[in-house]
Short mmCIF file of N, CA and C in Angstrom, two decimals:
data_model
loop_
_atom_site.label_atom_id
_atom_site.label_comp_id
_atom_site.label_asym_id
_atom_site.label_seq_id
_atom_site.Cartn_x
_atom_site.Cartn_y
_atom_site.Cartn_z
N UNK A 1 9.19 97.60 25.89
CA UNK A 1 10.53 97.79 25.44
C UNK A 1 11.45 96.86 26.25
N UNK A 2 12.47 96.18 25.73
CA UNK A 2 13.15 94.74 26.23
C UNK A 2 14.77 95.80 26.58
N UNK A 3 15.11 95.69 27.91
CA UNK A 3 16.47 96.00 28.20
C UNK A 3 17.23 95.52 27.75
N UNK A 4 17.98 95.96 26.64
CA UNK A 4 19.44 94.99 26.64
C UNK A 4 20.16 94.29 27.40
N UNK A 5 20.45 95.26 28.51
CA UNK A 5 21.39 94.52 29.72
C UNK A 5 21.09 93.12 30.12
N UNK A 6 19.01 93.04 30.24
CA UNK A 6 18.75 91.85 30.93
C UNK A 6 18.51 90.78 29.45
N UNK A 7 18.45 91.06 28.43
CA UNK A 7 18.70 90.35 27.13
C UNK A 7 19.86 89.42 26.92
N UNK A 8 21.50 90.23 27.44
CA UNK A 8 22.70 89.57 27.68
C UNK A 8 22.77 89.00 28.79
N UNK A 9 22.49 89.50 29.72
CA UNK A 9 22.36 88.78 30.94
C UNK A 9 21.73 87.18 30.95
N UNK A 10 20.36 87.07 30.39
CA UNK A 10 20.05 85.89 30.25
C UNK A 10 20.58 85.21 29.24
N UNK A 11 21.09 86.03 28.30
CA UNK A 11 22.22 84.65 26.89
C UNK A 11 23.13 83.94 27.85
N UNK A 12 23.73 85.09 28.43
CA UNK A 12 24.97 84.30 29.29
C UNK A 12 24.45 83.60 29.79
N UNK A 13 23.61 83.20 30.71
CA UNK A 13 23.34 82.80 31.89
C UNK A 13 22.97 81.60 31.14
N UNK A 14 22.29 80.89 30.13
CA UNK A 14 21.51 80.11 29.20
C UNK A 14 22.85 79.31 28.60
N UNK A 15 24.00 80.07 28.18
CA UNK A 15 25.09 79.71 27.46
C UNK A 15 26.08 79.19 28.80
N UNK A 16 26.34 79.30 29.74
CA UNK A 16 26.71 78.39 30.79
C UNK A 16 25.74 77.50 31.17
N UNK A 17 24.65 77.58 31.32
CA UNK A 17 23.66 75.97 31.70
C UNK A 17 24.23 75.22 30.60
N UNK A 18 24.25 75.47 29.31
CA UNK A 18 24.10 74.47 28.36
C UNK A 18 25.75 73.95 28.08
N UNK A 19 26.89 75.13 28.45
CA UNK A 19 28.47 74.60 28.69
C UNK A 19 28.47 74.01 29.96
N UNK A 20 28.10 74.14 31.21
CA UNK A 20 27.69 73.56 32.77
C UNK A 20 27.08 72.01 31.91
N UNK A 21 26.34 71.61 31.55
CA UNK A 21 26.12 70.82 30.91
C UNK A 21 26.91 69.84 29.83
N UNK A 22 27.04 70.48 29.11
CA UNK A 22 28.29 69.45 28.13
C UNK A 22 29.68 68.99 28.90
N UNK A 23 29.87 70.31 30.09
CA UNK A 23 30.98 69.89 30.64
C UNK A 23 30.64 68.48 31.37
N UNK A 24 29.36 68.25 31.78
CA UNK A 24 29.27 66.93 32.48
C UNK A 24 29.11 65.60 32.14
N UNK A 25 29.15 66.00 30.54
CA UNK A 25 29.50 64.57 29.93
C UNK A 25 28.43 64.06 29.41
N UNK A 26 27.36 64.84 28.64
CA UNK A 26 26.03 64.73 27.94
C UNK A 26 26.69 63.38 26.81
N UNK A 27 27.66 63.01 26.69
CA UNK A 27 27.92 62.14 25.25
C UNK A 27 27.89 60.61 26.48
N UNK A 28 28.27 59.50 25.62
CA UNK A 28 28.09 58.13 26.08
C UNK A 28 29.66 58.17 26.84
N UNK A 29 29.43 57.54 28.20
CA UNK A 29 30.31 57.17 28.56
C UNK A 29 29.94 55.82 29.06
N UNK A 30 31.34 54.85 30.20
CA UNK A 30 31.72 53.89 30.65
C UNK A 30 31.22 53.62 31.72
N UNK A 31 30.43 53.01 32.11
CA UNK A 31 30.25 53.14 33.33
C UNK A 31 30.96 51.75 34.52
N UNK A 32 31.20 52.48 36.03
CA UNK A 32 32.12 52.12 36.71
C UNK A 32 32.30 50.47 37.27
N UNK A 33 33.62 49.94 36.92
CA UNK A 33 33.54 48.70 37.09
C UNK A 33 32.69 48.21 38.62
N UNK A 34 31.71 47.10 38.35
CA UNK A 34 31.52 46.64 39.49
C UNK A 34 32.13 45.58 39.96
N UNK A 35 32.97 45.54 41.14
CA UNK A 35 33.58 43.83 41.84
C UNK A 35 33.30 42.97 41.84
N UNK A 36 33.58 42.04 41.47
CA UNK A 36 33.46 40.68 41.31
C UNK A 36 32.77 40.55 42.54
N UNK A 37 31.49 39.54 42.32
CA UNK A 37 31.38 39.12 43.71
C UNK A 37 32.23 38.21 44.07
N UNK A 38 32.64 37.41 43.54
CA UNK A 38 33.92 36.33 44.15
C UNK A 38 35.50 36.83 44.26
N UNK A 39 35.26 37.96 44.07
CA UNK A 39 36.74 38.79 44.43
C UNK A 39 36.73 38.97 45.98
N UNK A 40 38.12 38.34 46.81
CA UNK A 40 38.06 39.11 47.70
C UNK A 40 38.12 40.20 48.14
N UNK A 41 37.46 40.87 49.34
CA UNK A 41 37.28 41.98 49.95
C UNK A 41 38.73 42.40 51.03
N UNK A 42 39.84 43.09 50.24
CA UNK A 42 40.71 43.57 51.45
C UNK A 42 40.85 44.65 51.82
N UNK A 43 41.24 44.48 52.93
CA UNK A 43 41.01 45.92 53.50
C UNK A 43 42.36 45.62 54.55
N UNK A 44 43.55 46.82 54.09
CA UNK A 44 44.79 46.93 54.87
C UNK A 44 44.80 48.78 55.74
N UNK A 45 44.96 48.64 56.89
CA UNK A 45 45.39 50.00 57.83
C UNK A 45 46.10 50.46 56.67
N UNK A 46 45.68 52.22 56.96
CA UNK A 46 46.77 53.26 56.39
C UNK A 46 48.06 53.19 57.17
N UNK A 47 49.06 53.47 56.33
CA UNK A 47 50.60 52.91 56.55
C UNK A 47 50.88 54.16 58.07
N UNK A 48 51.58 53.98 58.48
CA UNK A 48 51.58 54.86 60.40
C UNK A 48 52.35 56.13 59.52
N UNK A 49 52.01 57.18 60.14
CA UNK A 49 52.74 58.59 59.94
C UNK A 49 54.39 58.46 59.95
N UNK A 50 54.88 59.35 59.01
CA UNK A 50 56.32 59.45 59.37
C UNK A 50 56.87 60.31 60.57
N UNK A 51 57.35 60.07 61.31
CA UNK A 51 57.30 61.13 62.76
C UNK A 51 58.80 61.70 62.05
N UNK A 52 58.73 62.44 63.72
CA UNK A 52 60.20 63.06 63.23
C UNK A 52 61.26 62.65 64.43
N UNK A 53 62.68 62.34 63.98
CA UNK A 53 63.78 61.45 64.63
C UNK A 53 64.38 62.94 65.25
N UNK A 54 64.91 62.86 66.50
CA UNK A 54 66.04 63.78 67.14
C UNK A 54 67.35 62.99 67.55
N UNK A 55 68.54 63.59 67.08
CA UNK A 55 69.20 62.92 66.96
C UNK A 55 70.17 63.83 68.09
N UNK A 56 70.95 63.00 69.14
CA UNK A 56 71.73 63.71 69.90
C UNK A 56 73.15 62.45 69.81
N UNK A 57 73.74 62.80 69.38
CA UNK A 57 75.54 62.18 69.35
C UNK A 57 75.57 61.64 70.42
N UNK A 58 75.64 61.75 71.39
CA UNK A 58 76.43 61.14 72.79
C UNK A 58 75.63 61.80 73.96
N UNK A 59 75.65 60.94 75.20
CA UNK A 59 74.76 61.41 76.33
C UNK A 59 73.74 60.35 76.70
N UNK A 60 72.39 61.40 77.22
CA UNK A 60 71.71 59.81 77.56
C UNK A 60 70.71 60.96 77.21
N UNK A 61 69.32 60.21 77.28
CA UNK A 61 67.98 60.49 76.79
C UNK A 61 67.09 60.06 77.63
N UNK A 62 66.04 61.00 78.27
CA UNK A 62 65.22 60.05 78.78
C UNK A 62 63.53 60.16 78.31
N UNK A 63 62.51 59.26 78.03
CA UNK A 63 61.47 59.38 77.85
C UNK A 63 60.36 58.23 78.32
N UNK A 64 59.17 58.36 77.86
CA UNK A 64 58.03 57.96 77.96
C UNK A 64 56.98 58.19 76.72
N UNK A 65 55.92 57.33 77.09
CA UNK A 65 55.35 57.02 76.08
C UNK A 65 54.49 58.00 76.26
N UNK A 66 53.12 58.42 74.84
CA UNK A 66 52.36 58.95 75.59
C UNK A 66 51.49 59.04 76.48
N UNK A 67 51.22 57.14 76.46
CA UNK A 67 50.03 56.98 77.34
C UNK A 67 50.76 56.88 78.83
N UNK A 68 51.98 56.94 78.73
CA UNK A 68 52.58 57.17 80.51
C UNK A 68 53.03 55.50 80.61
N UNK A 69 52.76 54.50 80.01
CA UNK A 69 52.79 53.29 80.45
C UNK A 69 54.39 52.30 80.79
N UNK A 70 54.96 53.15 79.27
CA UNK A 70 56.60 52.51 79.02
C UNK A 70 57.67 54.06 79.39
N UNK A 71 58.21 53.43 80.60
CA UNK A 71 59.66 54.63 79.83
C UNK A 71 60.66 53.65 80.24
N UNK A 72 61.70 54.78 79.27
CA UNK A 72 62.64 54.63 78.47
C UNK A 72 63.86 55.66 78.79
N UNK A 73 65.22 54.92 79.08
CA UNK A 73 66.45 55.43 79.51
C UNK A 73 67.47 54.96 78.03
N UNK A 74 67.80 55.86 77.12
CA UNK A 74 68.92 55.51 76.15
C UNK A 74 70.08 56.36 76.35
N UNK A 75 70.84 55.56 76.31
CA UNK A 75 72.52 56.24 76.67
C UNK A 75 73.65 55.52 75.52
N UNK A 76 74.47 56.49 75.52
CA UNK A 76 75.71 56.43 74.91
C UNK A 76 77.02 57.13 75.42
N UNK A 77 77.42 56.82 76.39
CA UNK A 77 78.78 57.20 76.64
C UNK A 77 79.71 56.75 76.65
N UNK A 78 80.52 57.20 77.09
CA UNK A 78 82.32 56.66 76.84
C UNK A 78 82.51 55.50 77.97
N UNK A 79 81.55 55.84 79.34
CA UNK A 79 81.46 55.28 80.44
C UNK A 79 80.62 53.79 80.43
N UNK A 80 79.14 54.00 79.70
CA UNK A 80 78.23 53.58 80.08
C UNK A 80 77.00 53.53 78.58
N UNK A 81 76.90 52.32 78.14
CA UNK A 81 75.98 52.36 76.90
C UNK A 81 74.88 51.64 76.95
N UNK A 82 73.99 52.01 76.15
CA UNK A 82 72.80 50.58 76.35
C UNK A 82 71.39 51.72 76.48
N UNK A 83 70.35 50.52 76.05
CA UNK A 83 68.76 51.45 76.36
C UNK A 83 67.89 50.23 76.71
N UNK A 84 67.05 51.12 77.74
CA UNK A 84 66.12 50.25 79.02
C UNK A 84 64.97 50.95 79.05
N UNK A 85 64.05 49.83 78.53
CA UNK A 85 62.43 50.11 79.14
C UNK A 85 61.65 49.54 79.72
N UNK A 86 60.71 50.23 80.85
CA UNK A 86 60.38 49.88 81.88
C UNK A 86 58.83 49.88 81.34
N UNK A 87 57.84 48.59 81.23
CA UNK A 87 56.26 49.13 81.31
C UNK A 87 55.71 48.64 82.48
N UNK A 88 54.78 49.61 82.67
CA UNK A 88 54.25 49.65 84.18
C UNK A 88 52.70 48.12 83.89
N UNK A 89 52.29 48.44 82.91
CA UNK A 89 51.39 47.45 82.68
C UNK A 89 51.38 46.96 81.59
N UNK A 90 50.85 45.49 81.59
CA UNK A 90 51.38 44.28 80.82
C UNK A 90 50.71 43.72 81.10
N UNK A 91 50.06 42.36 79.62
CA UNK A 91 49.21 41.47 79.58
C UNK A 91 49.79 40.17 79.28
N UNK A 92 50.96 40.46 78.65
CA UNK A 92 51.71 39.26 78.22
C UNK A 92 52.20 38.72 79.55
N UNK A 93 52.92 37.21 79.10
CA UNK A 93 53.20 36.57 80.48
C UNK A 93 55.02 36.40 80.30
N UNK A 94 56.04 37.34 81.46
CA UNK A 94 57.00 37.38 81.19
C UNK A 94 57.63 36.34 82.15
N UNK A 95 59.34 36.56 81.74
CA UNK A 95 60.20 35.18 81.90
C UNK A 95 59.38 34.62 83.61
N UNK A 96 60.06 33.63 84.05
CA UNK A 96 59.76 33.06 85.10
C UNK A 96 60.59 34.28 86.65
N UNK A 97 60.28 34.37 87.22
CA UNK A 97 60.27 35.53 88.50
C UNK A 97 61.90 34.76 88.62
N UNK A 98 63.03 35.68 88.59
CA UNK A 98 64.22 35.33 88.70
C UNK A 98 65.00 34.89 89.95
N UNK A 99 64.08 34.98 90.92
CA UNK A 99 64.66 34.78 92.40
C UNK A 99 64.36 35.56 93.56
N UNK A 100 65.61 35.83 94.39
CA UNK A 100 65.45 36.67 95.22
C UNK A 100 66.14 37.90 94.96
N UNK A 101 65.84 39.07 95.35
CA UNK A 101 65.99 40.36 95.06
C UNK A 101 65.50 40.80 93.78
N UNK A 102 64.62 40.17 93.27
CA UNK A 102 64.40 40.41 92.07
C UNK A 102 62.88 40.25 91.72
N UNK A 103 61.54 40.86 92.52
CA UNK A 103 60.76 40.53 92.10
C UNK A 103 59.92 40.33 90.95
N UNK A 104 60.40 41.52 90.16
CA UNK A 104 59.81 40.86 88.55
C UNK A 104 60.60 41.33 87.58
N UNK A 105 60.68 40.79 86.33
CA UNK A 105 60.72 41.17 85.19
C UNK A 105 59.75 41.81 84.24
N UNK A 106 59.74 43.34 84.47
CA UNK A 106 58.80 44.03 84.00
C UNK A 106 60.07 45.28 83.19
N UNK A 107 61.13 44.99 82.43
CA UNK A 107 62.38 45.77 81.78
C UNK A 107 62.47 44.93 81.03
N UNK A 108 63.05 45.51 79.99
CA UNK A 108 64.11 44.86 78.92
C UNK A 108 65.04 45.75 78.28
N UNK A 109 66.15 45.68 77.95
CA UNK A 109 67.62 46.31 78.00
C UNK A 109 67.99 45.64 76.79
N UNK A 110 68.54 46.50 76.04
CA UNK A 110 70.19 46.04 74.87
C UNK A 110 71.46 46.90 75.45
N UNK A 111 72.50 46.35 75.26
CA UNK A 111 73.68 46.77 75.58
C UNK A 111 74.46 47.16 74.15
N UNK A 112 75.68 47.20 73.74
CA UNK A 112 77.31 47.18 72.91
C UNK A 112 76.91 45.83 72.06
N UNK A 113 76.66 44.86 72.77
CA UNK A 113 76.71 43.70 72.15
C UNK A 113 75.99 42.91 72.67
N UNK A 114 75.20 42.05 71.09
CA UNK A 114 74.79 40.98 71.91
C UNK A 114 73.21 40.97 72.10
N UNK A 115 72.11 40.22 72.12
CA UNK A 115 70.52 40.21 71.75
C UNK A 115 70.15 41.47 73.14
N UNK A 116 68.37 41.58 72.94
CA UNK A 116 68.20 42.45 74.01
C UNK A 116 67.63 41.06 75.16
N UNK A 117 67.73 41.71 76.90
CA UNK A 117 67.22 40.72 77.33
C UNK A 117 66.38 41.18 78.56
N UNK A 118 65.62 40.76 79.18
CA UNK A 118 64.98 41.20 80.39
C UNK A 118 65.90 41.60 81.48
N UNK A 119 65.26 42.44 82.37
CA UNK A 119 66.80 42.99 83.12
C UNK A 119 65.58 42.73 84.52
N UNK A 120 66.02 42.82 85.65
CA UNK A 120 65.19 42.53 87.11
C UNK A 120 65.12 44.12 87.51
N UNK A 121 63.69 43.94 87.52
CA UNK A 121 63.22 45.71 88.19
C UNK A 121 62.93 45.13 89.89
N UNK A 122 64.11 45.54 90.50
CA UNK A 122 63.71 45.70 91.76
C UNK A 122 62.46 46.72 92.77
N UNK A 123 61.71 46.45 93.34
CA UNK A 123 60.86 47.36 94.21
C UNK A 123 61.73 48.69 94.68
N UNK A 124 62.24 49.56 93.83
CA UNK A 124 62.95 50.65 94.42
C UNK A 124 62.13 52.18 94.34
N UNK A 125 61.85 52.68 94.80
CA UNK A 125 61.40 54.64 94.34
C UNK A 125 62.22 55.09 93.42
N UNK A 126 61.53 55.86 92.73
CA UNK A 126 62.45 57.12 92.10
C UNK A 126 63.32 57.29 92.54
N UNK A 127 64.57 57.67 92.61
CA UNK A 127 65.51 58.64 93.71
C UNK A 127 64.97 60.46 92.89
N UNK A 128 64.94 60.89 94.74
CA UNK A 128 64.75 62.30 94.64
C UNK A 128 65.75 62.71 93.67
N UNK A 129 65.21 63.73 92.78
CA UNK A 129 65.32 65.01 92.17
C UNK A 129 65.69 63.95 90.75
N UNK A 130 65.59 63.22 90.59
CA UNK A 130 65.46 62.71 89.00
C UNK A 130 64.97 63.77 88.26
N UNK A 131 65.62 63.78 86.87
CA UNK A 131 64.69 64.46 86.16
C UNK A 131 63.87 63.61 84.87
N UNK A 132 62.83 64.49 85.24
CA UNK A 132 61.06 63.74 84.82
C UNK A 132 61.61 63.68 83.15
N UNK A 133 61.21 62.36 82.72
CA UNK A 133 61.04 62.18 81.50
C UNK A 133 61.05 63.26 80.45
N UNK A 134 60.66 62.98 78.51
CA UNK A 134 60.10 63.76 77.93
C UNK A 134 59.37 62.86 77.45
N UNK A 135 58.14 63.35 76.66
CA UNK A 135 57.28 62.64 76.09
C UNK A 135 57.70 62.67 74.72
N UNK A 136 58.16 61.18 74.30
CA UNK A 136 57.84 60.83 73.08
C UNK A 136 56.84 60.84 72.02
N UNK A 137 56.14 61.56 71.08
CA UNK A 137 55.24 60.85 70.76
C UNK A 137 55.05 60.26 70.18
N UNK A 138 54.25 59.12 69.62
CA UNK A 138 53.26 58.19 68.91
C UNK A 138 54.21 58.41 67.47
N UNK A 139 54.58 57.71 66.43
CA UNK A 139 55.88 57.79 65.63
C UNK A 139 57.00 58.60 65.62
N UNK A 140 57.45 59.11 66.86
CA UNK A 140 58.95 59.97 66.93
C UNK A 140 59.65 58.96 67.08
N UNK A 141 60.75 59.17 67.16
CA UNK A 141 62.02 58.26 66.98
C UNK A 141 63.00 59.40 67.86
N UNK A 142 63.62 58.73 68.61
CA UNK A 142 65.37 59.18 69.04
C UNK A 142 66.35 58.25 68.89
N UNK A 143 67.60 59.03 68.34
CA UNK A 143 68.92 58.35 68.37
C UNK A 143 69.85 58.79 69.11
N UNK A 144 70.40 57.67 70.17
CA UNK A 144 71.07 58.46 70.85
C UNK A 144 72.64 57.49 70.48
N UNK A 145 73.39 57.88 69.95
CA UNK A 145 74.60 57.65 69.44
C UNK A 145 74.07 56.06 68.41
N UNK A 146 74.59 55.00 69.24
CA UNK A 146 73.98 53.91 68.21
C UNK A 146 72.42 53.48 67.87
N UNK A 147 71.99 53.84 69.41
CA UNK A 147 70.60 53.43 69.44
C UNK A 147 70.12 54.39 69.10
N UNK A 148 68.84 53.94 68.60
CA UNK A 148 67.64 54.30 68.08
C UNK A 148 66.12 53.69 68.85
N UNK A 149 65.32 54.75 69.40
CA UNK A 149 64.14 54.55 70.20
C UNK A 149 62.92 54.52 69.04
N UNK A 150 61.87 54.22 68.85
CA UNK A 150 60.43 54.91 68.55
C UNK A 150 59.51 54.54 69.20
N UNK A 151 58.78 55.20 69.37
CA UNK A 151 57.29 55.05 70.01
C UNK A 151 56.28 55.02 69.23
N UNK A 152 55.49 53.84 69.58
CA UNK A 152 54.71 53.40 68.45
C UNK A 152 52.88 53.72 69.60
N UNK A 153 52.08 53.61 68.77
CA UNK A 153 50.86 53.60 70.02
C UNK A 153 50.74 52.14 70.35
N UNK A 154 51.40 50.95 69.97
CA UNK A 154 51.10 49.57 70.34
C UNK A 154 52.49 49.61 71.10
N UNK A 155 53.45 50.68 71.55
CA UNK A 155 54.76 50.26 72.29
C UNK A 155 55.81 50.81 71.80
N UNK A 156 57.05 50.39 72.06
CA UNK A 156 58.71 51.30 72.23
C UNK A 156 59.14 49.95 71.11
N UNK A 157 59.75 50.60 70.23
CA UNK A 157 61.19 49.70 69.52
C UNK A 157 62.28 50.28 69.56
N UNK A 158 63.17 49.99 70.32
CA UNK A 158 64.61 49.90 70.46
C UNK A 158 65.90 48.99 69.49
N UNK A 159 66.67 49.92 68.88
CA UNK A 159 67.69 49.07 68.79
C UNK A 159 69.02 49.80 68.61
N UNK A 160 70.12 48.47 68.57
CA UNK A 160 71.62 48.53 68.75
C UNK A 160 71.59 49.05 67.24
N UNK A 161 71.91 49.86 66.44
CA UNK A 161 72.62 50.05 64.95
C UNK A 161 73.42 49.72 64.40
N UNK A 162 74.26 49.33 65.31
CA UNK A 162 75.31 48.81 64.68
C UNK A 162 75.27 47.03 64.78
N UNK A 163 75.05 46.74 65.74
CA UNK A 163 74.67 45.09 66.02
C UNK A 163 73.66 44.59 65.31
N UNK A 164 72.48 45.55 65.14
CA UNK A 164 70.67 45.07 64.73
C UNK A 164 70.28 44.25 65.80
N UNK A 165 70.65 44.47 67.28
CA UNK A 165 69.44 43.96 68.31
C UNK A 165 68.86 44.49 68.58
N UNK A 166 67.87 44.36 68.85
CA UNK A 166 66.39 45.29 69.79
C UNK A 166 65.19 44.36 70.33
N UNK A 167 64.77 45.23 70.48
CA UNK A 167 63.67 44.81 71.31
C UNK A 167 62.46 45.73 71.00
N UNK A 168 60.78 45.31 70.63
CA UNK A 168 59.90 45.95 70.46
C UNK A 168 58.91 45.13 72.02
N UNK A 169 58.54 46.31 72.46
CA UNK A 169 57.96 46.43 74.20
C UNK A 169 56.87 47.21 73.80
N UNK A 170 55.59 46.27 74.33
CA UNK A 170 54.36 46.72 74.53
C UNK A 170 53.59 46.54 75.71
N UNK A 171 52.14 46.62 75.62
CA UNK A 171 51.34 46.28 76.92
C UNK A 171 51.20 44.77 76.21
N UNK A 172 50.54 44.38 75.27
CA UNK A 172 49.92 43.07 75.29
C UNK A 172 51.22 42.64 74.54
N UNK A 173 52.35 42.40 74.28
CA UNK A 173 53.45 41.68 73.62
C UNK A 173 55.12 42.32 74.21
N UNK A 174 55.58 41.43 73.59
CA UNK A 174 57.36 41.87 73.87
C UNK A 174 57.92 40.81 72.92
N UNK A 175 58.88 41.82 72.35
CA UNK A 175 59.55 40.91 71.13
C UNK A 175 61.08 41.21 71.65
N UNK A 176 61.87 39.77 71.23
CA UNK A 176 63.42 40.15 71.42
C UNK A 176 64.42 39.70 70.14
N UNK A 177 65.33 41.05 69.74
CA UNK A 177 65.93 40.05 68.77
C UNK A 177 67.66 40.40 68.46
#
């Protein structure tokens, strides 16, 4: 004697293999273009993340990169404007050693007006009780009144907003404009 239950049970089960089936395209199709072999082969990086910008009106800002290498002082006051970054290591070969009191040019600065330019990092310490950086990260952006910071993982781009100077600061490059 044949159970019904397992009678329907196997229609169904028989009637999805064979819809499981048609759904996969049992009729003639196209099959997928192959590339030219004389086509070139390109291959471009995925475009960098959109980070997210903090925007503070007036004051100063201070940060660093994540790998610790570049920081970064941006200000806007009534007193005192402009943004300065400092990298600790560098492959590129910068301006010529400016003199005395000035052993290297390892900064570069924009001001109000006017291109960005290397500024002379004297051999000085921290001064006690500074307060320690924040970490930027890897596509954030800050604006601090005109300027605008980001941190890139190849380096810092800075610029004036209202002028369009800046400066992009890395380990292996430095751009000024």
């Amino acid at each position: 004697m044949r159970h019904p239950a397992r009678r329907a049970a196997a229609l169904l089960a028989g009637a999805c293999l064979v819809a499981g089936l048609a759904a996969c395209g049992s009729g003639a199709s196209t099959p997928a273009a192959e590339p030219s072999p004389s086509a070139p082969k390109t291959w471009a990086p995925p475009p960098p993340p959109d980070g997210t910008t903090t925007l503070i009106n007036t004051g100063d800002y201070r940060f660093h990169t994540p790998s610790g290498n570049i920081t970064c002082h941006v200000l806007d006051r009534p007193t005192a404007v402009g943004a300065r970054c400092d990298v600790a290591q560098y492959s590129y070969q910068p301006p010529a050693n400016p003199g005395v009191g000035c052993p290297r040019y390892d900064a570069i600065s924009i001001g109000a007006d006017g291109p960005s330019e290397f500024v002379c990092t004297p051999e000085a310490p921290v001064p006690s009780g500074a307060e320690a950086p924040s970490t930027l990260a890897y596509w954030d952006s800050v604006q601090v009144g005109r300027f605008t910071c980001k941190s890139k993982d190849t380096g810092v781009t800075c610029e004036n907003t209202q002028t369009n100077h800046g400066f992009e600061l890395g380990a292996a490059a430095v751009r000024r404009y």
